[in-house]
Structure formats: C-alpha cells, structure tokens
CSV table of C-alpha atoms and ligand atoms in Angstrom, one decimal:
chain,number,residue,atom,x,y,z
A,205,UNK,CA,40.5,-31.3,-156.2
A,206,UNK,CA,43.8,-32.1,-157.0
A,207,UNK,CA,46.2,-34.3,-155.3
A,208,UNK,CA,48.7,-33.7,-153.0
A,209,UNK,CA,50.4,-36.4,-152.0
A,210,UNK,CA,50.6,-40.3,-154.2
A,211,UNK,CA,51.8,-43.4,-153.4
A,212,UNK,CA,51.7,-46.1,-156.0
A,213,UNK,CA,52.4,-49.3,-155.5
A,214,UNK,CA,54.3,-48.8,-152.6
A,215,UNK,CA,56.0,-52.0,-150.6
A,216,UNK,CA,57.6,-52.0,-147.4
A,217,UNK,CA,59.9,-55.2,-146.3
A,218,UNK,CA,61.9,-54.6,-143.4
A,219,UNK,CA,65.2,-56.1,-143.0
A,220,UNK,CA,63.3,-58.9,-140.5
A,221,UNK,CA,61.9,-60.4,-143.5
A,222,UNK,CA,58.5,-59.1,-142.1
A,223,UNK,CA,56.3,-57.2,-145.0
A,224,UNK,CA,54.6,-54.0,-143.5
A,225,UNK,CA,53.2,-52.8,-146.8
A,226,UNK,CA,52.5,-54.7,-149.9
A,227,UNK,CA,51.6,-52.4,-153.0
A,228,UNK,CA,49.7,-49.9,-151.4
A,229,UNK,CA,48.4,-47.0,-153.9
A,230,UNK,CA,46.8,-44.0,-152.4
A,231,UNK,CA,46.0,-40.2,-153.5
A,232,UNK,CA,45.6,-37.2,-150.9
A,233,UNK,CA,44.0,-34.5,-152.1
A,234,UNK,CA,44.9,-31.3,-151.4
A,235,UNK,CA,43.3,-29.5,-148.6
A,236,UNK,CA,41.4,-32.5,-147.1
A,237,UNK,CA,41.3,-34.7,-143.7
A,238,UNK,CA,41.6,-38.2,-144.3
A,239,UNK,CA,41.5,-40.9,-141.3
A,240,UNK,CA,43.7,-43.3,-141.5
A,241,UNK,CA,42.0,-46.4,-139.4
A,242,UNK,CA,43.6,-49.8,-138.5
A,243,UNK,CA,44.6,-52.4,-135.7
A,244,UNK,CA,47.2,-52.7,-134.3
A,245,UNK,CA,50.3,-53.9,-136.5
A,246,UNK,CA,48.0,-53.1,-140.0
A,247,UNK,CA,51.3,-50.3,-141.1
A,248,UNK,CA,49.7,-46.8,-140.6
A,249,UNK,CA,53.0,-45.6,-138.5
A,250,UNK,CA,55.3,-47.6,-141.5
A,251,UNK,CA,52.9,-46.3,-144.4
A,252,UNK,CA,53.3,-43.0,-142.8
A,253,UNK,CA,57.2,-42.7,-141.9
A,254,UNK,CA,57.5,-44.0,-145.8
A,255,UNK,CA,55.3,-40.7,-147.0
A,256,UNK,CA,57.6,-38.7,-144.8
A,257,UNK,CA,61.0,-39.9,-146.0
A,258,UNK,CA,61.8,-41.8,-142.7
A,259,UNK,CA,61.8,-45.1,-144.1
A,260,UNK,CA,62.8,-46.5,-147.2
A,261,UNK,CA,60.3,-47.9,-149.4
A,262,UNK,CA,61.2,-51.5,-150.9
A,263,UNK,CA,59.4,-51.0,-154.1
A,264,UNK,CA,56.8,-48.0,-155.3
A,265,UNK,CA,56.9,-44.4,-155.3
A,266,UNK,CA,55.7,-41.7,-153.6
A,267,UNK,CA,55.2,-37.9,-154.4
A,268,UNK,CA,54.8,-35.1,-152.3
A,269,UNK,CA,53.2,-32.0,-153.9
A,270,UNK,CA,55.2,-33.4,-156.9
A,271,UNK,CA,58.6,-34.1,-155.5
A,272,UNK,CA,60.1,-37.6,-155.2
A,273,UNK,CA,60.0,-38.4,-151.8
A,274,UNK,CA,63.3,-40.9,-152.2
A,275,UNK,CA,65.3,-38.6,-155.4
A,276,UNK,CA,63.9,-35.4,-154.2
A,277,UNK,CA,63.8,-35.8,-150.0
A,278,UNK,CA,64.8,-32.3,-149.2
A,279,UNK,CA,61.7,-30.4,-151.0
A,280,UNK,CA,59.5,-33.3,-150.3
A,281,UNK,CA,60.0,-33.4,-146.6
A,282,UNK,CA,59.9,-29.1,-146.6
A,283,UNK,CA,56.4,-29.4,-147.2
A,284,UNK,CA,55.5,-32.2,-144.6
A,285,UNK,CA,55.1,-32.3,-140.8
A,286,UNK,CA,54.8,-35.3,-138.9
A,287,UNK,CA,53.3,-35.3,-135.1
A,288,UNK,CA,54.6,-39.0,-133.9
A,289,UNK,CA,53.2,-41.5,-132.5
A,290,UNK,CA,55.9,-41.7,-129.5
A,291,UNK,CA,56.7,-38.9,-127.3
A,292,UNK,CA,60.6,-37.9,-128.5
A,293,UNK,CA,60.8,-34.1,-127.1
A,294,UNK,CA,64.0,-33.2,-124.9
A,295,UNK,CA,62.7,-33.1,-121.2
A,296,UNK,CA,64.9,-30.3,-120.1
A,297,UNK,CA,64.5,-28.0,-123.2
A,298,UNK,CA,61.8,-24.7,-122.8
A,299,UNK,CA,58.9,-24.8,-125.3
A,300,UNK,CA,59.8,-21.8,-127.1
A,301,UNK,CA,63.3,-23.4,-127.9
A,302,UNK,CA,61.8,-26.6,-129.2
A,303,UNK,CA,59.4,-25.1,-131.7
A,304,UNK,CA,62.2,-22.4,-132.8
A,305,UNK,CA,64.7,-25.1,-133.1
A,306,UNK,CA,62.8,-27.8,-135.0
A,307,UNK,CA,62.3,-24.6,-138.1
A,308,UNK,CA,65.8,-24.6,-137.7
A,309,UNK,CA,66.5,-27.4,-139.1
A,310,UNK,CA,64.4,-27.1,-142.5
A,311,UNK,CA,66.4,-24.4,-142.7
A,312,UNK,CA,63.7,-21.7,-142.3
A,313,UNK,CA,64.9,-18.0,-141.2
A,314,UNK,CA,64.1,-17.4,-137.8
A,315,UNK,CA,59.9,-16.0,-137.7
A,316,UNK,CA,58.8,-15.4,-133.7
A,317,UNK,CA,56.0,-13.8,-135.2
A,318,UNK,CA,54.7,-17.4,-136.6
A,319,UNK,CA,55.8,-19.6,-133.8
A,320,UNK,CA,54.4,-17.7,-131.2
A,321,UNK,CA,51.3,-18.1,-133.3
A,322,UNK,CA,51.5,-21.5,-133.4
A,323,UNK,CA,52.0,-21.8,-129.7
A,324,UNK,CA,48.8,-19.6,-129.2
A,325,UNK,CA,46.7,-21.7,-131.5
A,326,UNK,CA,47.5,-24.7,-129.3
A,327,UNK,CA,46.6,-22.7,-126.2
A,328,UNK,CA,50.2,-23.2,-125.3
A,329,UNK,CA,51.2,-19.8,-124.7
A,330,UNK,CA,51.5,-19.2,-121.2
A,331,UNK,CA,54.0,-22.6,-121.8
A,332,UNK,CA,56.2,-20.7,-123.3
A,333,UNK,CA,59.1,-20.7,-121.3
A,334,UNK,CA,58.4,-23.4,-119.2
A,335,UNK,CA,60.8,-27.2,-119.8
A,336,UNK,CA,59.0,-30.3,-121.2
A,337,UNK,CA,59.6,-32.2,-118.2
A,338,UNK,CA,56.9,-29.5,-116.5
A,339,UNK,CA,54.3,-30.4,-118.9
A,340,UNK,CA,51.6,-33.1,-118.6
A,341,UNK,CA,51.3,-35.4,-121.2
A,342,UNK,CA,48.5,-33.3,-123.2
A,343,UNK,CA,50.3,-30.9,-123.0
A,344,UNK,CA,53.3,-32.6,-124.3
A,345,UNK,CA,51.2,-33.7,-127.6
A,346,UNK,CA,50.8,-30.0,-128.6
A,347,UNK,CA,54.2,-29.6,-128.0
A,348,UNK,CA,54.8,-32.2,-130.6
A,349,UNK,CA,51.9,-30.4,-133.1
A,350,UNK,CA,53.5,-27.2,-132.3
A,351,UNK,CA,56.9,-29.3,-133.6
A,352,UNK,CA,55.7,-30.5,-136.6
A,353,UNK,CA,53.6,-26.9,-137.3
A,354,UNK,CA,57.5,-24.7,-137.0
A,355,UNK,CA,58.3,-24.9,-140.6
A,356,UNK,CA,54.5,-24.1,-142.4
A,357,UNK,CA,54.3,-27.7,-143.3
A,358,UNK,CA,51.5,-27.8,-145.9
A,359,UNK,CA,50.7,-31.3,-145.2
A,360,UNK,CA,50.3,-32.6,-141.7
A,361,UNK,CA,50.6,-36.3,-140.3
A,362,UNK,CA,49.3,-37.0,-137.3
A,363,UNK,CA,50.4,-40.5,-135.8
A,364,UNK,CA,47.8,-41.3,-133.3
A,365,UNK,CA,47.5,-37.9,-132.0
A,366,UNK,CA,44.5,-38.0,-129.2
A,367,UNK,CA,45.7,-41.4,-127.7
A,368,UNK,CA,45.8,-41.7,-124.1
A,369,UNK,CA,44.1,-38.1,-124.1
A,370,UNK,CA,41.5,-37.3,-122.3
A,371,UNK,CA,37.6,-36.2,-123.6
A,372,UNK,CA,38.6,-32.2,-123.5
A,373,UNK,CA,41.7,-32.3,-125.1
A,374,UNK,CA,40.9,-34.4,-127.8
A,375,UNK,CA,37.5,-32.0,-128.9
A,376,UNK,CA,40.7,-29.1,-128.4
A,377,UNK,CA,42.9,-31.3,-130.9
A,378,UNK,CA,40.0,-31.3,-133.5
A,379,UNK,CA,39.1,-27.6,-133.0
A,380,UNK,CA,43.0,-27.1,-133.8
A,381,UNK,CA,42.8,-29.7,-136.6
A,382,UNK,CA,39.9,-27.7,-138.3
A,383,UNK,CA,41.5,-24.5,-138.0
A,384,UNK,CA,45.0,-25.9,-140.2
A,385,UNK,CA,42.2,-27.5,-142.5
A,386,UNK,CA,40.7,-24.0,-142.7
A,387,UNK,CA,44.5,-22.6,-143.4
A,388,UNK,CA,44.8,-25.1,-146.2
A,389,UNK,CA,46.9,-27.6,-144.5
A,390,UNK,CA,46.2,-31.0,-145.6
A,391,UNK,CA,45.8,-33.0,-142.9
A,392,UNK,CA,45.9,-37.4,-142.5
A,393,UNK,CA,45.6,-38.5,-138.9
A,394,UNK,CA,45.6,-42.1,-137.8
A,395,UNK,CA,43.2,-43.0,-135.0
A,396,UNK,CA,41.9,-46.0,-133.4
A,397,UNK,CA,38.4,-44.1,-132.0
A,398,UNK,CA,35.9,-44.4,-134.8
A,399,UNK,CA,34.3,-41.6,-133.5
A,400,UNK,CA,36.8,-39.3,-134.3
A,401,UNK,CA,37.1,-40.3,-137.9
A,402,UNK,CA,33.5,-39.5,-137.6
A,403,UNK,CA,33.9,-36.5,-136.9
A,404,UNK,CA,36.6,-35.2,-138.1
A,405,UNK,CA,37.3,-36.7,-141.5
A,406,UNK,CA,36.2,-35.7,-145.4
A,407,UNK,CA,37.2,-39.6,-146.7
A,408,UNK,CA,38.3,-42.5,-144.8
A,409,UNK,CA,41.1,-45.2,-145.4
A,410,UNK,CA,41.0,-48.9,-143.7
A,411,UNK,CA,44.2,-50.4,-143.9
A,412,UNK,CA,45.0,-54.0,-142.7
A,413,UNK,CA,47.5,-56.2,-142.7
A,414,UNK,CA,49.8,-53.8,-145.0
A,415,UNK,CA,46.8,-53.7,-147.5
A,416,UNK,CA,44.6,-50.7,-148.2
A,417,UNK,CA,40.9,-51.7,-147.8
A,418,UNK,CA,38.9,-48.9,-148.8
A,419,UNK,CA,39.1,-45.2,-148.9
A,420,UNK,CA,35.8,-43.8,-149.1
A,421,UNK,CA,34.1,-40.1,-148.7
A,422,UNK,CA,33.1,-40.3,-145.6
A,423,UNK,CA,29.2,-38.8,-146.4
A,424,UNK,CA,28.8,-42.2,-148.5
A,425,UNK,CA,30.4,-44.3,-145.4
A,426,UNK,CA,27.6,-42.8,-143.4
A,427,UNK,CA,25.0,-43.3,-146.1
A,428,UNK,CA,26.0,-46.7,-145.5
A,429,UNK,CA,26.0,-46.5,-141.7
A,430,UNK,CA,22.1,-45.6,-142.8
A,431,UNK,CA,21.5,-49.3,-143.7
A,432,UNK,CA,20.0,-51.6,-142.2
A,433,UNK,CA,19.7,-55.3,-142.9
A,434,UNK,CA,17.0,-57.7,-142.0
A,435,UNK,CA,18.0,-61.5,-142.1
A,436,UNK,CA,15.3,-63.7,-142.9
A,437,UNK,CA,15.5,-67.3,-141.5
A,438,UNK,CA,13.7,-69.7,-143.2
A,439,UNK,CA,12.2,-72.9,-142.6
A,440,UNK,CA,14.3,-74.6,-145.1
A,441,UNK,CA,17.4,-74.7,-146.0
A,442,UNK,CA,19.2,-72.6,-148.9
A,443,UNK,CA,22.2,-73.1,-150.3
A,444,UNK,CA,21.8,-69.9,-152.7
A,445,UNK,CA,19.5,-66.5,-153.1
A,446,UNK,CA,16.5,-68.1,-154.9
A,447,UNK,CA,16.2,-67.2,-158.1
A,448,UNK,CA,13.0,-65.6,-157.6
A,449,UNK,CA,14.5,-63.1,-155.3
A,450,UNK,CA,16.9,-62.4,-157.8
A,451,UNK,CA,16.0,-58.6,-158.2
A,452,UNK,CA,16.4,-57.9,-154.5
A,453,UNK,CA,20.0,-56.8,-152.7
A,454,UNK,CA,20.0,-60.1,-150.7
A,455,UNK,CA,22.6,-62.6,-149.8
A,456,UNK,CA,23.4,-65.4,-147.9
A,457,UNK,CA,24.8,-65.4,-144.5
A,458,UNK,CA,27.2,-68.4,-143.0
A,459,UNK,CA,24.3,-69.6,-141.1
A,460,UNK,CA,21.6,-69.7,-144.4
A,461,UNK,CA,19.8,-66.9,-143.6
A,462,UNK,CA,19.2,-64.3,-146.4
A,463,UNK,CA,20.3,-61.0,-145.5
A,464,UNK,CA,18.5,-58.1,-147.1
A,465,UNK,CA,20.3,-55.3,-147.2
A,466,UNK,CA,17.8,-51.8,-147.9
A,467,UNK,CA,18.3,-47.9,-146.9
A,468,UNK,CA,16.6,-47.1,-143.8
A,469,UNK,CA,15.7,-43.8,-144.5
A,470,UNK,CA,14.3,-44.7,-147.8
A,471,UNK,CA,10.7,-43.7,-148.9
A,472,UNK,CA,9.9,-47.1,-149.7
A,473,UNK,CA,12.4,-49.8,-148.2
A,474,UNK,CA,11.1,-53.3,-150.2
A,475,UNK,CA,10.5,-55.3,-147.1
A,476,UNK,CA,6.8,-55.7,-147.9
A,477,UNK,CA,7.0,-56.8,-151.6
A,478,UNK,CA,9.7,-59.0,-150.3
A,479,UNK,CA,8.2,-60.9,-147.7
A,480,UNK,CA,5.1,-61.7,-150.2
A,481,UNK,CA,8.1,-62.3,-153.0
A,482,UNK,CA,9.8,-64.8,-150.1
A,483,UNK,CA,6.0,-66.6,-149.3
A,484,UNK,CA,5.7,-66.8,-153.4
A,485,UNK,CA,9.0,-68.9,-153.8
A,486,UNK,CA,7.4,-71.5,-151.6
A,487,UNK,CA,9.9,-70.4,-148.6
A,488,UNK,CA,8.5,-70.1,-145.0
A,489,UNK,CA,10.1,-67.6,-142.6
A,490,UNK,CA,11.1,-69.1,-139.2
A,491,UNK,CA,12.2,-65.6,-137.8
A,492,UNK,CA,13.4,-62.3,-138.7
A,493,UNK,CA,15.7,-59.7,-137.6
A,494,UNK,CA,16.6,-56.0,-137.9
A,495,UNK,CA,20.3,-54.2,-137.3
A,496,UNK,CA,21.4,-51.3,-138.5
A,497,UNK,CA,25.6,-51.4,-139.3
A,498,UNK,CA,27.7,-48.9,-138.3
A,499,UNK,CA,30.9,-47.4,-139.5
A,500,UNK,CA,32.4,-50.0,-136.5
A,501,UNK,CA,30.5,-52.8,-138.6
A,502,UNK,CA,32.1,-51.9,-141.6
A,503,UNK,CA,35.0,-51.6,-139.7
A,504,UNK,CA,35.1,-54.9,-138.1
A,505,UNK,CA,33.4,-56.5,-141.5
A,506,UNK,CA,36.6,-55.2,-143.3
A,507,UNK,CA,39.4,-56.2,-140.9
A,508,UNK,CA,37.7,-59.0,-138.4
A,509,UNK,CA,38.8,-57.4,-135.5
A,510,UNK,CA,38.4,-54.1,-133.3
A,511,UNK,CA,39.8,-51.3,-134.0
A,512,UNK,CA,42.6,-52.1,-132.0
B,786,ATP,N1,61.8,-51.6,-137.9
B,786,ATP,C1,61.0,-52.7,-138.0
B,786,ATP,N2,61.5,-53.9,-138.3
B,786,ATP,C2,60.7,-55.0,-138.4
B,786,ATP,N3,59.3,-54.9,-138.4
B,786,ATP,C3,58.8,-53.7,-138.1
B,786,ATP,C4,59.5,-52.5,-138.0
B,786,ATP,N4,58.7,-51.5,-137.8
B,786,ATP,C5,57.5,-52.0,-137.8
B,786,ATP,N5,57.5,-53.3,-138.0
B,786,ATP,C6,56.3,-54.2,-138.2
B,786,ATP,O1,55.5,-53.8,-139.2
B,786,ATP,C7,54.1,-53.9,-138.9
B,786,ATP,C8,53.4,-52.6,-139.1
B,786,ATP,O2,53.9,-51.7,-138.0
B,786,ATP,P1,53.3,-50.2,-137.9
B,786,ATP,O3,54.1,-49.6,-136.8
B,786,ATP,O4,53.3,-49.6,-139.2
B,786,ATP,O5,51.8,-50.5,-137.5
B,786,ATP,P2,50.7,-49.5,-137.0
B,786,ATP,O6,49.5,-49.7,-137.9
B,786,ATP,O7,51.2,-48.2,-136.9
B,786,ATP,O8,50.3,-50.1,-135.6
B,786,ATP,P3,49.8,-49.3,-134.2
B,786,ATP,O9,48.4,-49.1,-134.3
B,786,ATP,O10,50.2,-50.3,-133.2
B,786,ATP,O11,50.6,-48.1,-134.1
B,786,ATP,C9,54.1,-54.5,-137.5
B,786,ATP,O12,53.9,-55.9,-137.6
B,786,ATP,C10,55.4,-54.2,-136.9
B,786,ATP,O13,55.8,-55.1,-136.0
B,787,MG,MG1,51.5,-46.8,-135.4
C-alpha cells in the first residue's frame, strides 16, 4: 500500500518558546484508518493542523499525496478535510448553506447532487434547511463532517470527533467513518476512548509529549493485548534475570520480581518448564501472579498516564 501522506522529521516550536512537536516522522497509507491516541497536551491537534497547512512547521516536511504542504499549500490542502476539534460553524447560517459554502472556497463548481449526498450519509437530511443554532450538539459534529466532506477530500482528519457524544451517535460516527473508508477516503482520527481505536482503526499511533511512540497494525497490538504475564516473587532477592533463565522472555520488575511475559492463547505457554527451570536455579517462589495487559496497558506503559 502506498502512502498518502509523510511527515519527516517534523518540529513544531510555537512563538511561546513551548515545543509541540520534536522530529516526528510518520507515513499514512492510502486508504487506511489510523488512531491517533494521546493525553492531553501530547500535540495530536498541532501535529494535525501542521499536516493540514494550518500551522507552520519549524523544521521538517510534509507531503500530501505528493505535494508540499508548505511550497505547494493549495493542492495539498484540496485533497484534505479536517473535522476540528472546536465547534466553529456560524450559528445563524442553514445547513445546506454551510456545506455548499465551505466547497466554495476550494474553489469546487457548485454539485447539489454530492452535498446533498453527503448530508444523507450523515442522516442529516431532514436538517437541511434548518440554522445551526437549532441543532444539538451531535448534530452540530456532522455538521462539521459534512464541512470537511464538501470538497471530496480524499483524506479526512478528525480532531476528536465522538467527544462529549453520546453511546448512539458515536457507533453512527463509525458506521459513517467505515463507509468513507469503503469510498477510499483515508481517514486519521484522534481519540481519547481506547475502545474506539479498537474498533475502528487498521494501525495505531501513541504520541506523547510531541514524540511519536509507536505506530503499530492494530491486529499485532491485540496480539499483544493476548499476553499475559505472570510475575514471580521470589524468596531472594535478584538484582538481574538469572542466567539460567536466560532462554525465557523474563525481566525484572521495580519491585525484583521476574516478569514472564508468554502468549495466552499459545499451545504450550512455558510456565511449567519454567517454574522447574526457577526451582533448578536454586530460587524459591514466595508468590505468583497472573494479568493479562490490554491495549490501555500498553497505553499507559507508553505514556504513564490515562488517556487523558
Ligand atoms: N498557539 C500555541 N502557542 C503556544 N503553545 C501552544 C499553542 N497551541 C498549542 N500549544 C501547546 O502545544 C501542546 C500541544 O497542544 P495540542 O493542542 O497539539 O495537544 P493535543 O494532543 O491536541 O491535546 P488535547 O488532547 O487536549 O486536544 C500543548 O502543550 C499546548 O499547550
Ligand atoms: Mg487536540
């Protein structure tokens, strides 16, 4: 699969002093769903807004299908919509004239055909004609994804789109995420519910603290989620893995317990010939423990903290 959008080495430093973004490479590849996951503060939005031409990178570059986002804004941004985080739609305008008007101004002839399309793919139809100030807030966010949809983006950001939505809606937003997938339209979306990137995502980014963590298919994230780890407390007290236990995925926790990390769902998981292996080094266990780590594990292993 190729890819549709690159950043390399991109830097953001605001005019604060404050670094958002400090040499952050990524590749999107064409047609996919990537979740873009991170606290508060980590630079999703700023990452984002940088991809989209709104802000000004400080050092790296960034291509869109090709196109210099910075030397080559206008064809870069033709092929990008952005739903934003923040609400910005003019209370007193209809629907109808907020979609049309938003084409406008990427310069695409007028097409009713398409944007009433649009509107009927996000159930907003019988909205029409009403004003934005009549809308609820749910409402209001396919307004925004109805915005961002009026000029056949082929690439589609979505800046915290299901927040402060309620359990409904949000299963409608993925239904109408899968359809653009299914239409080609590549599609990142920033989220703080875990479960959504479960859901909805092919591959996963973490970012933190302007850093990219990890982007990872999401199938192997959940082969991961299918591990479990014992943590073996011993008797006494060890300062590294035994070399005896040297062929076995273990390591040592803060505490000096060995973890043993081993696939759940595995045919044979190890735990037996380690436990005689662990009685042959001369150690004796003073307890032991199972979990199994989720992608919120991985999550909070990665960043220390919630996802926001
Ligand atoms: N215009 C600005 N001037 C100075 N600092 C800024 C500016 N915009 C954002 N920042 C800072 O950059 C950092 C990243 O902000 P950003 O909005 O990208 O975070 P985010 O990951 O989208 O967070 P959230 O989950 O809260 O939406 C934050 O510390 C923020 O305060
Ligand atoms: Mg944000």
């Amino acid at each position: 699969m190729d890819d549709i959008v690159t950043v390399s080495g991109l830097g953001k430093r605001f005019a604060s002093g404050f670094t958002a973004l400090r040499s952050v490479d990524l590749s999107i590849r064409r047609g996919e769903i990537l979740a873009l996951l991170g606290p508060n503060g980590a630079g999703k939005t700023t990452l984002i807004s940088s991809i989209c031409g709104l802000t000004t990178p400080t050092s790296g570059e960034i291509r869109v299908g090709g196109h210099d986002v910075v030397h080559d804004y206008r064809k870069a941004r033709a092929l990008v919509g952005l739903v934003p985080q923040e609400i910005n739609l003019e209370p007193f305008e209809k629907v109808i004239n907020t979609v049309r008007f938003s084409r406008g101004l990427f310069g695409k002839p007028r097409n009713d055909a398409y944007i009433d399309e649009v509107l009927r793919k996000l159930s907003l139809s019988d909205k029409r004609e009403s004003k934005v100030i009549e809308l609820s807030g749910g409402m209001k966010r396919r307004v925004l994804i109805a915005k961002a949809l009026s000029h056949e983006p082929r690439v589609l950001f979505l800046d915290e789109p299901t927040a402060g939505v309620d359990v409904e809606l949000r299963k409608d937003m993925w239904r109408v995420v899968r359809a653009l997938k299914d239409d080609g339209v590549t599609v990142i979306l920033t989220t703080h519910y875990i479960e959504e990137a479960e859901e909805m995502a092919d591959r996963i980014a973490v970012i933190n603290d302007g850093e990219i963590l990890l982007v990872e298919e999401k199938a192997a994230l959940m082969r991961r989620m299918g591990q479990k780890q014992m943590i073996i407390e011993l008797q006494e007290d060890v300062t590294e893995v035994p070399p005896a236990l040297a062929g076995y995925d273990l390591h040592r926790n803060d505490d000096g317990d060995l973890v043993y990390t081993y696939d759940a769902k595995a045919d044979r998981t190890g735990i037996t010939r380690l436990l005689s292996d662990v009685a042959a080094a001369g150690l004796t266990l003073r307890d032991l423990q199972t979990r199994q780590s989720s992608l919120e594990d991985i999550f909070v292993g990665l960043v220390g903290k919630d996802p926001a």
